[in-house]
Amino acid sequence: MCSWTSVIVLFLFTSATIAGKRKSEPESIGFPESEEDPALANKDDRQPVYIPATCPIGELFYPGDQKDDWICDCRPAYLYHPKTDQCWPAYRTGPCSNGYYLVLGPDSAIPYCEKNPCIIDSMVMYSGKCELLNTISPCNSVWPDFEVLTVNSTTLTITCEKLIFETRFKEKETIFPKCPTGGKRSINGKCRPNSTQ
């Protein structure tokens, strides 16, 4: 289990390293981010970090294969679009024309624009109806087990996911994929065969 002390030490080390390399940029602040699927293992218990001055919008700073190796890659439920060289949220307009959204098909390694049957950005088809993403009403859940309609970061499908109300300081240990499906490294063929689970 990763202790907060080790996370803070890692954060300070990473910040100092980046600050040394980027003297002309403003100071960076990093925040550990969590993903949905705890079954995906990270061998060294290192978590991705959100450092705005280090990675482009839509990306997190992920641990690489070596102890001091870190790399920017897409956030959970975001897809890397090679033509724009950016990460965009799945099932959102992103780089697509109005009335379309970005998806990753079951037999595709590259995301593509698909006609959104609901036409409006943030609206998706769920249970035969157009529903607004990131809302609880389509999931018919009740307190204390609220669920929200969202994109599952592992399967990249529209599902109802349980909301976790714990604060950042009480989060359960989460484990992260080393090379998530739809990410920049995955699409560019830079994942090692044994780096995903």
PDB file of C-alpha atoms in Angstrom:
ATOM      1  CA  MET A   1       0.000   0.000   0.000  1.00  0.00           C
ATOM      2  CA  CYS A   2       1.304   3.382  -0.946  1.00  0.00           C
ATOM      3  CA  SER A   3       1.630   5.723   2.024  1.00  0.00           C
ATOM      4  CA  TRP A   4       0.919   9.440   1.798  1.00  0.00           C
ATOM      5  CA  THR A   5       4.487  10.112   2.892  1.00  0.00           C
ATOM      6  CA  SER A   6       5.867   8.324  -0.166  1.00  0.00           C
ATOM      7  CA  VAL A   7       3.379  10.125  -2.433  1.00  0.00           C
ATOM      8  CA  ILE A   8       4.432  13.495  -0.980  1.00  0.00           C
ATOM      9  CA  VAL A   9       8.139  12.648  -1.302  1.00  0.00           C
ATOM     10  CA  LEU A  10       7.583  11.535  -4.905  1.00  0.00           C
ATOM     11  CA  PHE A  11       5.651  14.712  -5.625  1.00  0.00           C
ATOM     12  CA  LEU A  12       8.388  16.933  -4.162  1.00  0.00           C
ATOM     13  CA  PHE A  13      11.105  15.055  -6.068  1.00  0.00           C
ATOM     14  CA  THR A  14       9.160  15.265  -9.337  1.00  0.00           C
ATOM     15  CA  SER A  15       8.412  18.961  -8.814  1.00  0.00           C
ATOM     16  CA  ALA A  16      12.060  19.739  -8.051  1.00  0.00           C
ATOM     17  CA  THR A  17      13.219  17.810 -11.119  1.00  0.00           C
ATOM     18  CA  ILE A  18      10.737  19.520 -13.412  1.00  0.00           C
ATOM     19  CA  ALA A  19      11.418  22.945 -11.914  1.00  0.00           C
ATOM     20  CA  GLY A  20      15.122  22.437 -12.604  1.00  0.00           C
ATOM     21  CA  LYS A  21      14.401  21.584 -16.244  1.00  0.00           C
ATOM     22  CA  ARG A  22      11.773  24.297 -16.799  1.00  0.00           C
ATOM     23  CA  LYS A  23      13.127  27.454 -15.202  1.00  0.00           C
ATOM     24  CA  SER A  24      11.157  29.695 -17.548  1.00  0.00           C
ATOM     25  CA  GLU A  25       7.771  28.143 -16.658  1.00  0.00           C
ATOM     26  CA  PRO A  26       5.697  28.888 -13.536  1.00  0.00           C
ATOM     27  CA  GLU A  27       5.924  26.469 -10.628  1.00  0.00           C
ATOM     28  CA  SER A  28       4.080  23.197 -11.133  1.00  0.00           C
ATOM     29  CA  ILE A  29       1.655  21.660  -8.688  1.00  0.00           C
ATOM     30  CA  GLY A  30       0.848  17.953  -8.954  1.00  0.00           C
ATOM     31  CA  PHE A  31      -2.147  15.991  -7.752  1.00  0.00           C
ATOM     32  CA  PRO A  32      -2.418  12.179  -7.687  1.00  0.00           C
ATOM     33  CA  GLU A  33      -5.304  10.974  -9.838  1.00  0.00           C
ATOM     34  CA  SER A  34      -7.296   7.791  -9.422  1.00  0.00           C
ATOM     35  CA  GLU A  35      -8.813   5.473 -12.011  1.00  0.00           C
ATOM     36  CA  GLU A  36     -11.805   3.172 -11.856  1.00  0.00           C
ATOM     37  CA  ASP A  37     -10.344  -0.340 -12.080  1.00  0.00           C
ATOM     38  CA  PRO A  38      -8.257  -1.477  -9.066  1.00  0.00           C
ATOM     39  CA  ALA A  39      -7.561  -4.842 -10.731  1.00  0.00           C
ATOM     40  CA  LEU A  40      -4.983  -3.274 -13.039  1.00  0.00           C
ATOM     41  CA  ALA A  41      -1.588  -3.466 -11.330  1.00  0.00           C
ATOM     42  CA  ASN A  42       1.305  -1.026 -11.190  1.00  0.00           C
ATOM     43  CA  LYS A  43       4.325  -2.975  -9.972  1.00  0.00           C
ATOM     44  CA  ASP A  44       5.949  -0.151  -7.998  1.00  0.00           C
ATOM     45  CA  ASP A  45       2.734   1.298  -6.518  1.00  0.00           C
ATOM     46  CA  ARG A  46       3.342   4.592  -8.294  1.00  0.00           C
ATOM     47  CA  GLN A  47       0.301   6.650  -9.214  1.00  0.00           C
ATOM     48  CA  PRO A  48      -0.245   8.989 -12.154  1.00  0.00           C
ATOM     49  CA  VAL A  49       0.044  12.640 -11.214  1.00  0.00           C
ATOM     50  CA  TYR A  50      -1.702  15.734 -12.600  1.00  0.00           C
ATOM     51  CA  ILE A  51       0.954  18.410 -13.168  1.00  0.00           C
ATOM     52  CA  PRO A  52      -0.490  21.096 -15.467  1.00  0.00           C
ATOM     53  CA  ALA A  53       2.836  22.604 -16.577  1.00  0.00           C
ATOM     54  CA  THR A  54       4.268  19.191 -17.513  1.00  0.00           C
ATOM     55  CA  CYS A  55       1.645  17.456 -19.644  1.00  0.00           C
ATOM     56  CA  PRO A  56      -0.753  18.825 -22.279  1.00  0.00           C
ATOM     57  CA  ILE A  57      -4.466  19.228 -21.542  1.00  0.00           C
ATOM     58  CA  GLY A  58      -6.224  15.860 -21.214  1.00  0.00           C
ATOM     59  CA  GLU A  59      -3.077  14.028 -20.068  1.00  0.00           C
ATOM     60  CA  LEU A  60      -1.574  12.827 -16.783  1.00  0.00           C
ATOM     61  CA  PHE A  61       2.039  12.112 -15.808  1.00  0.00           C
ATOM     62  CA  TYR A  62       2.188   8.277 -15.644  1.00  0.00           C
ATOM     63  CA  PRO A  63       4.961   6.126 -14.143  1.00  0.00           C
ATOM     64  CA  GLY A  64       7.035   4.334 -16.769  1.00  0.00           C
ATOM     65  CA  ASP A  65       8.939   1.056 -16.640  1.00  0.00           C
ATOM     66  CA  GLN A  66      11.921   2.388 -14.663  1.00  0.00           C
ATOM     67  CA  LYS A  67      11.918   3.889 -11.166  1.00  0.00           C
ATOM     68  CA  ASP A  68      12.653   7.431 -12.419  1.00  0.00           C
ATOM     69  CA  ASP A  69      10.775   7.097 -15.712  1.00  0.00           C
ATOM     70  CA  TRP A  70       7.583   9.152 -16.165  1.00  0.00           C
ATOM     71  CA  ILE A  71       5.600   9.844 -19.336  1.00  0.00           C
ATOM     72  CA  CYS A  72       2.576  11.937 -20.316  1.00  0.00           C
ATOM     73  CA  ASP A  73      -0.403   9.935 -21.586  1.00  0.00           C
ATOM     74  CA  CYS A  74      -4.185  10.277 -21.838  1.00  0.00           C
ATOM     75  CA  ARG A  75      -6.341  10.615 -18.729  1.00  0.00           C
ATOM     76  CA  PRO A  76      -8.768   7.773 -17.951  1.00  0.00           C
ATOM     77  CA  ALA A  77     -11.646   7.629 -20.493  1.00  0.00           C
ATOM     78  CA  TYR A  78      -9.769   9.925 -22.895  1.00  0.00           C
ATOM     79  CA  LEU A  79      -8.619   8.828 -26.364  1.00  0.00           C
ATOM     80  CA  TYR A  80      -5.475   9.820 -28.238  1.00  0.00           C
ATOM     81  CA  HIS A  81      -6.299  11.288 -31.653  1.00  0.00           C
ATOM     82  CA  PRO A  82      -3.166  11.023 -33.853  1.00  0.00           C
ATOM     83  CA  LYS A  83      -4.233  13.667 -36.422  1.00  0.00           C
ATOM     84  CA  THR A  84      -4.485  16.359 -33.734  1.00  0.00           C
ATOM     85  CA  ASP A  85      -1.805  14.823 -31.457  1.00  0.00           C
ATOM     86  CA  GLN A  86      -4.132  15.385 -28.478  1.00  0.00           C
ATOM     87  CA  CYS A  87      -6.149  13.382 -25.957  1.00  0.00           C
ATOM     88  CA  TRP A  88      -9.909  13.962 -26.077  1.00  0.00           C
ATOM     89  CA  PRO A  89     -12.730  12.641 -23.868  1.00  0.00           C
ATOM     90  CA  ALA A  90     -14.482   9.586 -25.323  1.00  0.00           C
ATOM     91  CA  TYR A  91     -18.089  10.109 -26.473  1.00  0.00           C
ATOM     92  CA  ARG A  92     -17.576  13.880 -26.728  1.00  0.00           C
ATOM     93  CA  THR A  93     -17.247  16.055 -29.842  1.00  0.00           C
ATOM     94  CA  GLY A  94     -13.510  16.718 -29.334  1.00  0.00           C
ATOM     95  CA  PRO A  95     -11.864  16.966 -32.789  1.00  0.00           C
ATOM     96  CA  CYS A  96     -15.033  15.803 -34.591  1.00  0.00           C
ATOM     97  CA  SER A  97     -17.602  17.909 -36.452  1.00  0.00           C
ATOM     98  CA  ASN A  98     -20.803  18.986 -34.696  1.00  0.00           C
ATOM     99  CA  GLY A  99     -23.219  16.066 -34.374  1.00  0.00           C
ATOM    100  CA  TYR A 100     -20.370  13.533 -34.117  1.00  0.00           C
ATOM    101  CA  TYR A 101     -18.352  12.183 -31.187  1.00  0.00           C
ATOM    102  CA  LEU A 102     -15.019  10.439 -30.712  1.00  0.00           C
ATOM    103  CA  VAL A 103     -15.154   6.675 -30.067  1.00  0.00           C
ATOM    104  CA  LEU A 104     -12.858   3.668 -30.106  1.00  0.00           C
ATOM    105  CA  GLY A 105     -14.545   0.740 -31.825  1.00  0.00           C
ATOM    106  CA  PRO A 106     -14.141  -2.829 -30.537  1.00  0.00           C
ATOM    107  CA  ASP A 107     -11.986  -3.800 -33.533  1.00  0.00           C
ATOM    108  CA  SER A 108     -10.102  -0.513 -33.846  1.00  0.00           C
ATOM    109  CA  ALA A 109      -6.839   0.735 -32.363  1.00  0.00           C
ATOM    110  CA  ILE A 110      -7.350   4.300 -33.583  1.00  0.00           C
ATOM    111  CA  PRO A 111     -10.297   6.408 -32.390  1.00  0.00           C
ATOM    112  CA  TYR A 112     -12.630   7.781 -35.033  1.00  0.00           C
ATOM    113  CA  CYS A 113     -15.573  10.163 -35.307  1.00  0.00           C
ATOM    114  CA  GLU A 114     -18.993   8.522 -35.278  1.00  0.00           C
ATOM    115  CA  LYS A 115     -22.411  10.144 -35.737  1.00  0.00           C
ATOM    116  CA  ASN A 116     -23.906  10.936 -32.336  1.00  0.00           C
ATOM    117  CA  PRO A 117     -27.524   9.711 -32.437  1.00  0.00           C
ATOM    118  CA  CYS A 118     -28.350  12.354 -29.817  1.00  0.00           C
ATOM    119  CA  ILE A 119     -26.684  15.142 -31.878  1.00  0.00           C
ATOM    120  CA  ILE A 120     -25.859  17.287 -28.802  1.00  0.00           C
ATOM    121  CA  ASP A 121     -22.379  17.106 -27.210  1.00  0.00           C
ATOM    122  CA  SER A 122     -22.457  15.376 -23.771  1.00  0.00           C
ATOM    123  CA  MET A 123     -25.634  13.488 -24.717  1.00  0.00           C
ATOM    124  CA  VAL A 124     -25.305   9.740 -25.365  1.00  0.00           C
ATOM    125  CA  MET A 125     -27.637   6.857 -26.115  1.00  0.00           C
ATOM    126  CA  TYR A 126     -28.293   4.795 -22.970  1.00  0.00           C
ATOM    127  CA  SER A 127     -31.092   2.244 -22.561  1.00  0.00           C
ATOM    128  CA  GLY A 128     -32.696   3.414 -25.795  1.00  0.00           C
ATOM    129  CA  LYS A 129     -32.857   7.100 -24.770  1.00  0.00           C
ATOM    130  CA  CYS A 130     -30.623  10.133 -25.132  1.00  0.00           C
ATOM    131  CA  GLU A 131     -29.127  10.871 -21.717  1.00  0.00           C
ATOM    132  CA  LEU A 132     -26.706  13.488 -20.396  1.00  0.00           C
ATOM    133  CA  LEU A 133     -23.273  12.176 -19.393  1.00  0.00           C
ATOM    134  CA  ASN A 134     -22.147  12.626 -15.773  1.00  0.00           C
ATOM    135  CA  THR A 135     -25.666  12.726 -14.326  1.00  0.00           C
ATOM    136  CA  ILE A 136     -27.322  10.350 -11.863  1.00  0.00           C
ATOM    137  CA  SER A 137     -30.890  10.346 -13.204  1.00  0.00           C
ATOM    138  CA  PRO A 138     -30.393   7.707 -15.978  1.00  0.00           C
ATOM    139  CA  CYS A 139     -28.992   5.223 -13.443  1.00  0.00           C
ATOM    140  CA  ASN A 140     -32.065   5.109 -11.180  1.00  0.00           C
ATOM    141  CA  SER A 141     -29.879   4.846  -8.095  1.00  0.00           C
ATOM    142  CA  VAL A 142     -30.766   5.810  -4.540  1.00  0.00           C
ATOM    143  CA  TRP A 143     -28.814   7.018  -1.526  1.00  0.00           C
ATOM    144  CA  PRO A 144     -26.243   5.933  -0.385  1.00  0.00           C
ATOM    145  CA  ASP A 145     -25.276   4.055  -3.551  1.00  0.00           C
ATOM    146  CA  PHE A 146     -25.502   6.810  -6.145  1.00  0.00           C
ATOM    147  CA  GLU A 147     -24.335   5.901  -9.631  1.00  0.00           C
ATOM    148  CA  VAL A 148     -23.487   8.294 -12.438  1.00  0.00           C
ATOM    149  CA  LEU A 149     -23.753   7.779 -16.196  1.00  0.00           C
ATOM    150  CA  THR A 150     -20.180   7.938 -17.443  1.00  0.00           C
ATOM    151  CA  VAL A 151     -17.556   6.409 -19.726  1.00  0.00           C
ATOM    152  CA  ASN A 152     -15.893   3.420 -18.055  1.00  0.00           C
ATOM    153  CA  SER A 153     -12.149   4.082 -18.241  1.00  0.00           C
ATOM    154  CA  THR A 154     -11.311   0.403 -18.740  1.00  0.00           C
ATOM    155  CA  THR A 155     -13.893  -0.724 -21.303  1.00  0.00           C
ATOM    156  CA  LEU A 156     -14.542   2.720 -22.855  1.00  0.00           C
ATOM    157  CA  THR A 157     -18.280   2.009 -22.838  1.00  0.00           C
ATOM    158  CA  ILE A 158     -21.165   4.058 -21.447  1.00  0.00           C
ATOM    159  CA  THR A 159     -22.122   2.648 -18.038  1.00  0.00           C
ATOM    160  CA  CYS A 160     -23.456   3.619 -14.655  1.00  0.00           C
ATOM    161  CA  GLU A 161     -20.556   3.774 -12.185  1.00  0.00           C
ATOM    162  CA  LYS A 162     -20.835   4.039  -8.416  1.00  0.00           C
ATOM    163  CA  LEU A 163     -19.910   7.452  -7.015  1.00  0.00           C
ATOM    164  CA  ILE A 164     -17.273   7.408  -4.290  1.00  0.00           C
ATOM    165  CA  PHE A 165     -17.691  10.275  -1.833  1.00  0.00           C
ATOM    166  CA  GLU A 166     -14.470   9.726   0.116  1.00  0.00           C
ATOM    167  CA  THR A 167     -12.028  12.622   0.195  1.00  0.00           C
ATOM    168  CA  ARG A 168      -8.594  12.480  -1.401  1.00  0.00           C
ATOM    169  CA  PHE A 169      -7.107  11.698   2.013  1.00  0.00           C
ATOM    170  CA  LYS A 170      -9.365   8.675   2.555  1.00  0.00           C
ATOM    171  CA  GLU A 171      -9.194   7.126  -0.914  1.00  0.00           C
ATOM    172  CA  LYS A 172      -8.711   3.425  -1.194  1.00  0.00           C
ATOM    173  CA  GLU A 173      -5.496   2.310  -2.816  1.00  0.00           C
ATOM    174  CA  THR A 174      -5.948   2.392  -6.559  1.00  0.00           C
ATOM    175  CA  ILE A 175      -3.842   0.650  -9.151  1.00  0.00           C
ATOM    176  CA  PHE A 176      -3.278   1.994 -12.638  1.00  0.00           C
ATOM    177  CA  PRO A 177      -2.729   0.501 -16.086  1.00  0.00           C
ATOM    178  CA  LYS A 178       0.776   0.966 -17.446  1.00  0.00           C
ATOM    179  CA  CYS A 179      -0.468   1.453 -21.006  1.00  0.00           C
ATOM    180  CA  PRO A 180      -4.229   2.154 -21.216  1.00  0.00           C
ATOM    181  CA  THR A 181      -6.244   1.247 -24.316  1.00  0.00           C
ATOM    182  CA  GLY A 182      -6.764   4.281 -26.540  1.00  0.00           C
ATOM    183  CA  GLY A 183      -3.811   6.146 -24.997  1.00  0.00           C
ATOM    184  CA  LYS A 184      -0.983   7.820 -26.896  1.00  0.00           C
ATOM    185  CA  ARG A 185       1.549   5.025 -26.235  1.00  0.00           C
ATOM    186  CA  SER A 186      -0.971   2.330 -27.180  1.00  0.00           C
ATOM    187  CA  ILE A 187      -1.813   3.970 -30.514  1.00  0.00           C
ATOM    188  CA  ASN A 188       1.824   4.781 -31.345  1.00  0.00           C
ATOM    189  CA  GLY A 189       2.855   1.157 -30.656  1.00  0.00           C
ATOM    190  CA  LYS A 190       5.139   2.048 -27.741  1.00  0.00           C
ATOM    191  CA  CYS A 191       3.575  -0.349 -25.205  1.00  0.00           C
ATOM    192  CA  ARG A 192       5.555  -3.383 -24.242  1.00  0.00           C
ATOM    193  CA  PRO A 193       3.602  -6.652 -24.625  1.00  0.00           C
ATOM    194  CA  ASN A 194       3.762  -7.341 -20.877  1.00  0.00           C
ATOM    195  CA  SER A 195       3.040  -3.758 -19.784  1.00  0.00           C
ATOM    196  CA  THR A 196      -0.760  -4.101 -19.850  1.00  0.00           C
ATOM    197  CA  GLN A 197      -2.953  -6.471 -17.935  1.00  0.00           C
TER     198      GLN A 197
END
